[in-house]
XYZ file of C-alpha atoms in Angstrom:
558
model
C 7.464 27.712 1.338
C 9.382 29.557 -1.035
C 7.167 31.890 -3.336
C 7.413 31.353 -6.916
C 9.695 32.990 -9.404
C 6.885 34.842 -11.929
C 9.016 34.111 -14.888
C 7.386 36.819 -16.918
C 8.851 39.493 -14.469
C 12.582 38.378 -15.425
C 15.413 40.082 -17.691
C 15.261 36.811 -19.570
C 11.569 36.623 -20.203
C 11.566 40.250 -21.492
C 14.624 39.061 -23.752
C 13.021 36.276 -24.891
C 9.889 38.356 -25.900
C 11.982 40.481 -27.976
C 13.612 38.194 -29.844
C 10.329 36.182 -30.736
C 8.928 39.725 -32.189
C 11.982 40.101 -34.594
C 12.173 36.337 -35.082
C 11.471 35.218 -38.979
C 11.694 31.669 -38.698
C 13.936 30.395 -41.951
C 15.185 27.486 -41.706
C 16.480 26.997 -45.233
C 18.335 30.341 -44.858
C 19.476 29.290 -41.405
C 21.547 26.288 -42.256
C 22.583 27.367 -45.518
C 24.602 30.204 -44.042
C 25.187 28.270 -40.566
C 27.046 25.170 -41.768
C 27.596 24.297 -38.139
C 24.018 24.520 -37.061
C 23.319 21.190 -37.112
C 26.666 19.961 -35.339
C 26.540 23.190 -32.959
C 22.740 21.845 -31.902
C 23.575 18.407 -31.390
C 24.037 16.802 -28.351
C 24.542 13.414 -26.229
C 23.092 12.507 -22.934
C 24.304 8.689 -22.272
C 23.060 6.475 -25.442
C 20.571 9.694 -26.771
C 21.800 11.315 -29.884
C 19.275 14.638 -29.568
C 19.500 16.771 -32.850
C 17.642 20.329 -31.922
C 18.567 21.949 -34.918
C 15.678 21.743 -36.606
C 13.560 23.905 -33.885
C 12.580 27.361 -34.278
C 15.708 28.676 -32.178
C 18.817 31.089 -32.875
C 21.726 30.612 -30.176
C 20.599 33.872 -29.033
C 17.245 31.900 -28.415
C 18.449 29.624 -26.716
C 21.155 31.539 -24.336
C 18.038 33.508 -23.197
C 16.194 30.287 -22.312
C 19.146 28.729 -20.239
C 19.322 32.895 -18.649
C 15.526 32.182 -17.628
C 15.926 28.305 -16.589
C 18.876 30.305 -14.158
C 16.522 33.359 -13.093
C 13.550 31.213 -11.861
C 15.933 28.796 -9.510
C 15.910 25.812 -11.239
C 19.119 24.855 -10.345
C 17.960 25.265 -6.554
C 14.918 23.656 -7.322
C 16.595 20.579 -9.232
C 18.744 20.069 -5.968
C 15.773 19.989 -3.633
C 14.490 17.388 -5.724
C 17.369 14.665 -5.374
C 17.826 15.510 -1.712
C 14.577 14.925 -0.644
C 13.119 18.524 0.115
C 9.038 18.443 0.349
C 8.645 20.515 -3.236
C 5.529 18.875 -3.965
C 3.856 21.771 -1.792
C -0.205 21.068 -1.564
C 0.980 17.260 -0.776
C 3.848 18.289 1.953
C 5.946 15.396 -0.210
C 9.410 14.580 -0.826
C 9.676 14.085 -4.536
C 12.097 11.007 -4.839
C 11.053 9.134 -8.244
C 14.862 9.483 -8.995
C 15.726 6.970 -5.405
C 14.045 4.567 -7.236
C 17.425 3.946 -9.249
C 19.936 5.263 -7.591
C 22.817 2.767 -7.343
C 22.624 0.765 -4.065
C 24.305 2.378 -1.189
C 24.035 5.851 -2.416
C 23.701 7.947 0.791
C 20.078 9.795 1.052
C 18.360 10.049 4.391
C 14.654 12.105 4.401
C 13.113 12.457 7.069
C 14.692 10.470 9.548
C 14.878 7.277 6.359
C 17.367 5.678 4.727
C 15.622 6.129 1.496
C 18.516 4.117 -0.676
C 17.888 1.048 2.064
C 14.168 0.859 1.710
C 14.601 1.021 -1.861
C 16.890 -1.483 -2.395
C 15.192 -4.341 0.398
C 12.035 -3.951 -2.001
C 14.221 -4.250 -5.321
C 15.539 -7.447 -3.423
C 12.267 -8.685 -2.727
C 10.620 -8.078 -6.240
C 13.652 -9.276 -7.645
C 13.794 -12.495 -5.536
C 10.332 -13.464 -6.113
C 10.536 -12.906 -10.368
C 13.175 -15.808 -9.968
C 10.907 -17.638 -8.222
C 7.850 -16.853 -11.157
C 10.784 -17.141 -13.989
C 12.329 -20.340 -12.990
C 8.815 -21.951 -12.065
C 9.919 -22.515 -8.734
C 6.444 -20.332 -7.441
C 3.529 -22.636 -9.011
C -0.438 -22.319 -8.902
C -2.759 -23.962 -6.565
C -1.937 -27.031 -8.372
C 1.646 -27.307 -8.543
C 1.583 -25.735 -12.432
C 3.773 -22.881 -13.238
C 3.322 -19.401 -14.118
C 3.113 -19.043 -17.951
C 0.662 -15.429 -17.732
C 1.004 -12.403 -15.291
C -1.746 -9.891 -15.406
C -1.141 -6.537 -13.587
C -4.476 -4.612 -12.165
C -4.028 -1.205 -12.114
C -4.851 2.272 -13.363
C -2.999 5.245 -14.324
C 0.976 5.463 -12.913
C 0.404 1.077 -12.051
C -1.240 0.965 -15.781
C 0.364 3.445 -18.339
C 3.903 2.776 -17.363
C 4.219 -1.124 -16.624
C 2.009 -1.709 -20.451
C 4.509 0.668 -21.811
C 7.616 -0.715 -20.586
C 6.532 -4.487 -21.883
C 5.281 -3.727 -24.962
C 8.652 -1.811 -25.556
C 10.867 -4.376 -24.137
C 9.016 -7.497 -25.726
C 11.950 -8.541 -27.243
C 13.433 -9.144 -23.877
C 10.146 -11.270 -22.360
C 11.267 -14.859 -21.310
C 9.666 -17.199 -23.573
C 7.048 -19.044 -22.050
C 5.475 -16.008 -19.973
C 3.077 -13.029 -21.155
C 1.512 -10.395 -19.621
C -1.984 -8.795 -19.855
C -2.882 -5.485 -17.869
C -6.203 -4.658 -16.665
C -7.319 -0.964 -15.995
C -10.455 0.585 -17.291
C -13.215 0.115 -14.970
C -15.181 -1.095 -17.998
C -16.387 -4.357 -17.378
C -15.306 -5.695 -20.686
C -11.446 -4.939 -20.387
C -11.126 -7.722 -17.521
C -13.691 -9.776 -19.175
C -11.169 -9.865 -22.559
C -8.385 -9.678 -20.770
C -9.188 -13.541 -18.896
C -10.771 -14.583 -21.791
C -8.808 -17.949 -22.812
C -6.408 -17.752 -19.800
C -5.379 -21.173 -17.954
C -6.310 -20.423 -14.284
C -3.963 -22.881 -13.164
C -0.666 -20.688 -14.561
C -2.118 -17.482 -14.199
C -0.648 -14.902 -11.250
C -2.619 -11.549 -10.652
C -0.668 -8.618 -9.128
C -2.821 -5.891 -8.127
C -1.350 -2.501 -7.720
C -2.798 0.232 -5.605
C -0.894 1.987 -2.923
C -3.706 2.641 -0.804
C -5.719 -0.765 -1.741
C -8.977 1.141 -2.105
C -8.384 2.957 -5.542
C -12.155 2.019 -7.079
C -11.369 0.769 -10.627
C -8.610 -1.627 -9.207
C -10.653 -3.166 -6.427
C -13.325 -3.630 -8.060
C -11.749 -5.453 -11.031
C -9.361 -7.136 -8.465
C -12.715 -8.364 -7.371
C -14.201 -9.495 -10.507
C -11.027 -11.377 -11.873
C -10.891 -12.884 -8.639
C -14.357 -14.141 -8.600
C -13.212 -15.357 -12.465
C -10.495 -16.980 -11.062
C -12.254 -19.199 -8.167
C -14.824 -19.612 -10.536
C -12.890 -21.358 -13.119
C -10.601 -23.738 -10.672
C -13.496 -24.800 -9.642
C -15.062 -25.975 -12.961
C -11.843 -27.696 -14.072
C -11.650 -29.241 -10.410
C -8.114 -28.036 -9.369
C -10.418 -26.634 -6.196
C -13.358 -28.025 -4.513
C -15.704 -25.084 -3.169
C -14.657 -24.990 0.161
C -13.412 -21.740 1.947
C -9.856 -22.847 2.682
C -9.538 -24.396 -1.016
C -10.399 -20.700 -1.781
C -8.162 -18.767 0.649
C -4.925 -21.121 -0.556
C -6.117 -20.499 -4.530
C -6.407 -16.647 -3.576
C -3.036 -16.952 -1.719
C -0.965 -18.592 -4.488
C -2.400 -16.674 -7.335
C -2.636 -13.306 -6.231
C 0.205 -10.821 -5.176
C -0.287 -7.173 -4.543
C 2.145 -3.846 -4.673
C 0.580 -1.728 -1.976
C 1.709 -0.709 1.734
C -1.650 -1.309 3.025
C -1.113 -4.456 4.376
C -4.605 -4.907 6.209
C -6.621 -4.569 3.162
C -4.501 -6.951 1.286
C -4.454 -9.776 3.820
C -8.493 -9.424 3.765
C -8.558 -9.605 -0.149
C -6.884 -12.924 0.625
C -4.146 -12.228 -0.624
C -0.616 -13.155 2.018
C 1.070 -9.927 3.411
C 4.420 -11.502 2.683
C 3.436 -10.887 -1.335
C 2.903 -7.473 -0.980
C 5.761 -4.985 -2.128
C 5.414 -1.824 -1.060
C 6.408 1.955 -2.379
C 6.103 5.103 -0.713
C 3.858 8.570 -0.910
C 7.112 10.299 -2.485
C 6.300 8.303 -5.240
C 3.842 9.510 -7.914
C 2.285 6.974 -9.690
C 3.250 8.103 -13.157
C 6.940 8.142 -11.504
C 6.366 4.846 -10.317
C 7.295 1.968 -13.520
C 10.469 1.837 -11.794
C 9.610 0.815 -8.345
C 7.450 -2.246 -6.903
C 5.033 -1.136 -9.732
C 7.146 -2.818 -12.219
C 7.105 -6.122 -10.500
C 5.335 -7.435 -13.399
C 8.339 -6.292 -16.259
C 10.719 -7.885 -13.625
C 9.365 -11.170 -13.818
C 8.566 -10.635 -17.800
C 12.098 -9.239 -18.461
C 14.225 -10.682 -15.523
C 16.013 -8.587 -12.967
C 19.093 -8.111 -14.504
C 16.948 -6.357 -17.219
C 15.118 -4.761 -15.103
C 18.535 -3.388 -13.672
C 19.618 -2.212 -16.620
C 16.398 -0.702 -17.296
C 17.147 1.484 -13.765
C 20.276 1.841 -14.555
C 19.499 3.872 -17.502
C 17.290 6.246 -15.562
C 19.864 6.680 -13.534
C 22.158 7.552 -16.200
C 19.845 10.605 -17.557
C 19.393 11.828 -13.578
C 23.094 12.310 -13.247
C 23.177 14.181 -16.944
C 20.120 16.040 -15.660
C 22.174 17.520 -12.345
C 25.406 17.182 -12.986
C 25.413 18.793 -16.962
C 25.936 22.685 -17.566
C 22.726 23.814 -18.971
C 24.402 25.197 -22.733
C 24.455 21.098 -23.162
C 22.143 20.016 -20.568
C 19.697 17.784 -22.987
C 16.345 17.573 -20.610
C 16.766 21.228 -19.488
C 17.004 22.217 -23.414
C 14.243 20.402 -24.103
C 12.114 21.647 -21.017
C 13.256 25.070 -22.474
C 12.344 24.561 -25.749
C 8.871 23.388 -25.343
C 8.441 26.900 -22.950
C 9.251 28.857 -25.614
C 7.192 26.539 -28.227
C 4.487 27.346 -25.908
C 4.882 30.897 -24.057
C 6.488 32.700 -27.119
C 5.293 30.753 -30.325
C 1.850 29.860 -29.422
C 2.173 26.149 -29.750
C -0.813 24.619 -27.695
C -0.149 20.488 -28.476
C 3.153 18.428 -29.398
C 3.588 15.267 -30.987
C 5.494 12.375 -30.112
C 6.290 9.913 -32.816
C 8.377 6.865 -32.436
C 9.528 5.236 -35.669
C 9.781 1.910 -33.335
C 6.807 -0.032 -33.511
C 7.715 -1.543 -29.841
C 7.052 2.268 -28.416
C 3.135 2.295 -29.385
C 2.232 3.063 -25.728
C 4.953 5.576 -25.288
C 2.979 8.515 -26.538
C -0.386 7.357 -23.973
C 2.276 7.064 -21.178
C 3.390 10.477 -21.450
C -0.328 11.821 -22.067
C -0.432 11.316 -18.119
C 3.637 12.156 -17.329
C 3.366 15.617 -19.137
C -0.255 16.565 -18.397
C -1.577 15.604 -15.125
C 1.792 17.270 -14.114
C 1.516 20.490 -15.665
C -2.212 20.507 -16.545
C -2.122 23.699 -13.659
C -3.662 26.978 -13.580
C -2.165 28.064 -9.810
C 1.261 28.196 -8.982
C 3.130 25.894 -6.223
C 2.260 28.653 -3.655
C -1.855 28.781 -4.848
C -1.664 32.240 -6.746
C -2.964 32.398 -10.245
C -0.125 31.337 -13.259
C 0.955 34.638 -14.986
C 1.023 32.823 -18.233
C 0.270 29.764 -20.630
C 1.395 26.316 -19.065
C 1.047 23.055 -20.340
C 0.614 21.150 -23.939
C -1.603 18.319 -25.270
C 0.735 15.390 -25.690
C 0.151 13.219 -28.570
C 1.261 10.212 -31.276
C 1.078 7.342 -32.938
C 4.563 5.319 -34.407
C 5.661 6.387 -37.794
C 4.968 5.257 -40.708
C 0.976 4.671 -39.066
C 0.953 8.539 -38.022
C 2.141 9.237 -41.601
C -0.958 8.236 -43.254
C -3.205 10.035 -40.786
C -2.587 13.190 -38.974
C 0.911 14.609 -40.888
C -1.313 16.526 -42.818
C -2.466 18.433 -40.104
C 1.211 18.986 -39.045
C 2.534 19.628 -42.781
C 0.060 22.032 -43.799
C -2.334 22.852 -41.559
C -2.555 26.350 -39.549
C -1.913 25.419 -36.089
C 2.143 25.446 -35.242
C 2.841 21.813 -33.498
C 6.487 20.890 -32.804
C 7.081 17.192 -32.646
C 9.538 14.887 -31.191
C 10.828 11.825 -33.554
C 12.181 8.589 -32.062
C 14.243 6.103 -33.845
C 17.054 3.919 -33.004
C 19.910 2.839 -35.510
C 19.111 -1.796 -34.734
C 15.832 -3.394 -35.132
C 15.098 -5.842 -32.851
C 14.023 -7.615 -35.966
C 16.115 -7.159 -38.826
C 14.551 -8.320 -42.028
C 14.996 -7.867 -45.630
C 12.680 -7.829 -48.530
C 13.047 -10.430 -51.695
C 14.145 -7.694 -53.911
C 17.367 -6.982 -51.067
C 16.036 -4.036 -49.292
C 16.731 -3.665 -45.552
C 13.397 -2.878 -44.470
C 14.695 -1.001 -41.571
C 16.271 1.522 -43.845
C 13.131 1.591 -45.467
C 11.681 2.512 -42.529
C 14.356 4.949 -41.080
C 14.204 7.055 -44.565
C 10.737 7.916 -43.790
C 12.053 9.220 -40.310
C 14.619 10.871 -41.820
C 12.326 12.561 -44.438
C 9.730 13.882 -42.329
C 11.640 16.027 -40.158
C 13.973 17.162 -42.946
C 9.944 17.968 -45.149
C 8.888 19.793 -41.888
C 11.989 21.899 -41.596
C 12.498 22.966 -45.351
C 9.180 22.213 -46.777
C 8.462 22.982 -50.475
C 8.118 26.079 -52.493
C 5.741 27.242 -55.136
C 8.427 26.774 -57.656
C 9.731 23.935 -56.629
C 5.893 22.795 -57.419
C 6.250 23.756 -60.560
C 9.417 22.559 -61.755
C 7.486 19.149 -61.334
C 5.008 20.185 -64.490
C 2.364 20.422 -61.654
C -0.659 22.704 -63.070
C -0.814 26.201 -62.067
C -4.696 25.557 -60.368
C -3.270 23.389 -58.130
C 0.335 24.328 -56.984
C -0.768 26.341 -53.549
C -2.602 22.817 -52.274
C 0.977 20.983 -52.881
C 3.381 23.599 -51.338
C 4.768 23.169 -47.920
C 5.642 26.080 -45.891
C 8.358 24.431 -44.009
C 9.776 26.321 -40.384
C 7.543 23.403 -38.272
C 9.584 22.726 -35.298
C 10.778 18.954 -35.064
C 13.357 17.402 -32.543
C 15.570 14.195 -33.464
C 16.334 11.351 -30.727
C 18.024 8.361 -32.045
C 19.752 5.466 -30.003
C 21.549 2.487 -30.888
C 18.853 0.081 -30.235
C 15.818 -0.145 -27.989
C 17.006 -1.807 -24.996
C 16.053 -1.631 -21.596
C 18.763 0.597 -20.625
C 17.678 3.089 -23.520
C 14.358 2.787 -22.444
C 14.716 4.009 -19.067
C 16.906 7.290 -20.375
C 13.298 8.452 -22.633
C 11.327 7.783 -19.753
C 13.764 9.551 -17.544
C 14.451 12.316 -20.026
C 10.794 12.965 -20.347
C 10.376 13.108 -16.267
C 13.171 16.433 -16.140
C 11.668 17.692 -19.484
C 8.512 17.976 -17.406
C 9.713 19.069 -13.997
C 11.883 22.253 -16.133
C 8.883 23.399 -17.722
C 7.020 23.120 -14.235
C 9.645 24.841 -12.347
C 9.592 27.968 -15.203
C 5.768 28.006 -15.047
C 5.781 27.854 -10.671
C 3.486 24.978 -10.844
C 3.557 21.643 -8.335
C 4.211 19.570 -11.054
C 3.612 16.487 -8.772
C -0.090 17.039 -7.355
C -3.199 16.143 -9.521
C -6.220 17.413 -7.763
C -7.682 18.281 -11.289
C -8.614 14.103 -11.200
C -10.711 14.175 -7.977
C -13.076 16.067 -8.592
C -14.682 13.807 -11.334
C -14.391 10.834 -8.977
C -16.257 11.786 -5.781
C -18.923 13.120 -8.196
C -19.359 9.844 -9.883
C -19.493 8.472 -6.453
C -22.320 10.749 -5.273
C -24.041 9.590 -8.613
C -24.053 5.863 -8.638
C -26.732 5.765 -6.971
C -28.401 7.728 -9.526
C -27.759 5.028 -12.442
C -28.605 2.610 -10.070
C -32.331 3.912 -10.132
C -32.746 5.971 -6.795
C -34.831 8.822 -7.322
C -34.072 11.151 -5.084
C -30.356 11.014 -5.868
C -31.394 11.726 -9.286
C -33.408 14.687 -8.819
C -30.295 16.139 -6.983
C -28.359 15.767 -10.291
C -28.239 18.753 -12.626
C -31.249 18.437 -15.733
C -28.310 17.383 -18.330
C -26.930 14.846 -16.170
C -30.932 13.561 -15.083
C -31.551 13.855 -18.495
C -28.814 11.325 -19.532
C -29.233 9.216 -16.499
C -32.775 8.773 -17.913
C -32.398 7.728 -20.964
C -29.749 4.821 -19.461
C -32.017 4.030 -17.333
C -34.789 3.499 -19.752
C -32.592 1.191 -22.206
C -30.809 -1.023 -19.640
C -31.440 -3.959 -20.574
């Protein structure tokens, strides 16, 4: 194991330092004597259009950042990754998210596997049986096809499959929906069945291990729902085998633990499997998509890998200077290290891309949410951000504020892509997706250059009240535009997001593909339950807060 880089001992670090302490961030001044700022800070990585001009960076800034990115191996590191060295170190893991789309017959054998052959039979499979779903050819108990798919799962088989359908709606086959089930909250699978036909309904349930709690147990419950309801509309009688072939035809799993999901009933042949060098907020591209495949159809779906696969090869093969997911990575170290930025936004002006923000919540933070490096010593500075959003114009009337004018410095990322899915036009002529777009453009161009005291003025605003309306300008903001938002395009964010994330955990030392910080919490809450479920002595184990609480459940259950 090879011992961290500490990036605050490097040449680059201490050059970095110094130029944040004679840094006066003016971006007004900037571009009015830099006319090639904007075009000098542009950049393309396949469909992306990334403008970083509007960041708090000179080109000094940012040769010292791609001097650091150098200093702390990440070119070494970025290599291990795509050949399949174990640099997820507390896990002794391959890291091999970017297999999932490589092109088929690309050569990469780990550890004694043919990684591109395993990946591709299970593409084949999934791909095989959303023809099967899609074309009605795979029915219900009773002969009916599929019209609704809901996928159980929670975190990496939650976040990314809701994500990826609510972005690609446009792209669902007409006639099928899905739902998604994750929070162990009783009432998200009882809403989630409510009104469903159990005759066209297929439930995938996706846990690699086939024991993770929340999915199990509402696996269980929407099973029980199921059986339940074919028998009150008589497509089953009550009989065990009746049951079994229900089970069998209307359940599907993505998990390689084959045992377990031949004793939830459900037939081993309907299992697709993925591996442990697969994290499961890596994983929308692998089996744990199975339920965009048969929503979107495979030759989406192959365009949707095929876009990941287009930012991977930008990501290695792309000199740093124009390297987009390194520069980003970069940037948000020096947001964070040097500028003392602590959250960052994320705010799509494309309606489909509600979820995106929530999906990277878990990309970005159960990564890098670390406090020890790869090799267990203590971090030697700052890592990590709150990620954050809502789509524009929504976010507009309820947190800008904060990022206009209030004190805390917190760069942002805006999203937009040049055709709407839905283009429409208003009865006086406008475009509403220029509409739209202006306020995208306007925001980032109000954060950059802001609004003076005299420019307040000039407007016949009263003296009293000027300070409240100006805007100090200099907040950091990133542009990404595409043409449209197509499955493709899709797959480059995600993917763009994934090497934005390993950079800044590469700089920082961190396994940026471990998440032990999530287990504690769960094997308490195990040890509890039977707490809430009225043992006393467990209770008087717990601390007095958590009796205390336990209590006063206890006494108002009804």
């Amino acid at each position: 194991m090879r011992t961290p880089v500490d990036p605050t001992t490097t040449p680059a670090w201490a050059e970095l330092t110094r130029l944040q302490q004679d840094l006066r961030p003016d971006l007004r001044a900037w571009f009015a004597a830099d006319p090639d700022r904007a075009d000098r800070m542009t950049f393309t990585a396949a469909d992306l259009h990334v403008d970083l001009s509007k960041n708090l960076i000179t080109d000094q800034v940012l040769g010292a950042l791609v001097e650091l990115a150098d200093q702390v191996g990440l070119p070494e590191r970025t290599e291990a990754m795509f050949t399949g060295e174990h640099i997820n170190i507390t896990e002794d893991r391959a890291v091999l998210h970017t297999a999932l789309r490589a092109p088929r017959g690309a050569a990469l054998e780990v550890d004694g596997q043919d990684v591109n052959a395993d990946v591709h039979a299970v593409l084949d499979k999934v791909y095989a049986f959303a023809d099967r779903v899609r074309s009605g050819q795979w029915t219900g108990v009773t002969g009916k096809p599929i019209q609704t798919v809901v996928n159980i799962g929670i975190g990496g088989s939650d976040l990314g499959p809701v994500m990826a359908y609510e972005a690609l709606h446009p792209y669902v086959q007409d006639g099928l929906s899905c739902r998604f089930i994750s929070n162990i909250d009783p009432a998200d699978s009882a809403e989630k069945v409510r009104g469903l036909d159990p005759e066209t309904t297929l439930v995938i349930v996706a846990s690699k291990t086939f024991t993770t709690l929340e999915t199990i147990t509402n696996a269980t419950l929407v099973r029980t729902w199921l059986l339940g309801a074919l028998e009150a509309c008589g497509a089953i009688d009550g009989s065990p085998e009746r049951a079994q072939e229900a089970v069998a035809k209307h359940f599907v799993a993505v998990s390689t633990a084959l045992d377990k999901v031949a004793a939830f009933g459900i037939d081993p042949a309907n299992a697709f499997g993925f591996w442990d060098w697969v994290g499961g907020r890596y994983s929308v591209d692998s089996a744990v998509g199975t339920a965009l495949a048969i929503a979107i159809g495979p030759e989406n779906f192959q365009a949707f890998l095929a876009g990941f696969h287009a930012m991977d090869e930008h990501f290695r093969r792309t000199p740093y200077p124009s390297n987009v997911p390194v520069l980003m990575g970069l940037l948000n170290v020096w947001n964070v290290n040097f500028l003392g930025a602590s959250s960052h936004a994320v705010l799509p002006y494309a309606q489909y891309l509600h979820r995106f923000a929530a999906y990277l919540q878990q990309l970005t933070m159960e990564s890098n949410g670390k406090s020890v490096r790869w090799d267990g010593s203590p971090v030697t500075c700052a890592t990590g951000e709150v990620f954050w959003g809502e789509p524009g114009t929504n976010g507009q009337h309820a947190f800008y504020q904060l990022i206009h004018q209030g004190t805390q410095l917190i760069p942002a990322d805006f999203l937009a892509v040049a055709n709407p899915a839905h283009p429409s036009v208003d009865p006086s002529g406008q475009d509403v997706h220029e509409l739209f777009l202006a306020n995208f453009f306007a925001q980032t161009a109000a954060l950059a250059f802001g609004k003076t005291a005299d420019e307040v003025r000039a407007e016949g605003t009263p003296e009293e009240i000027v300070p409240a309306r100006v805007f100090s300008g200099n907040r950091p903001t990133t542009s990404i535009m595409a043409p449209d938002l197509s499955p493709s395009v899709l797959g480059q964010l995600i993917a763009l997001y994934e090497h934005i994330t390993f950079v800044q955990g590469i700089v920082w030392g961190i396994d940026s593909f471990d998440q032990w910080g999530v287990e504690l919490g769960k094997k308490l809450a195990q040890e509890i339950t039977p707490a809430v479920g009225g043992d006393a002595q467990a209770l008087a184990r717990q601390d007095p807060s958590t009796q205390g609480l336990i209590r006063y459940y206890l006494e108002r259950r009804r």
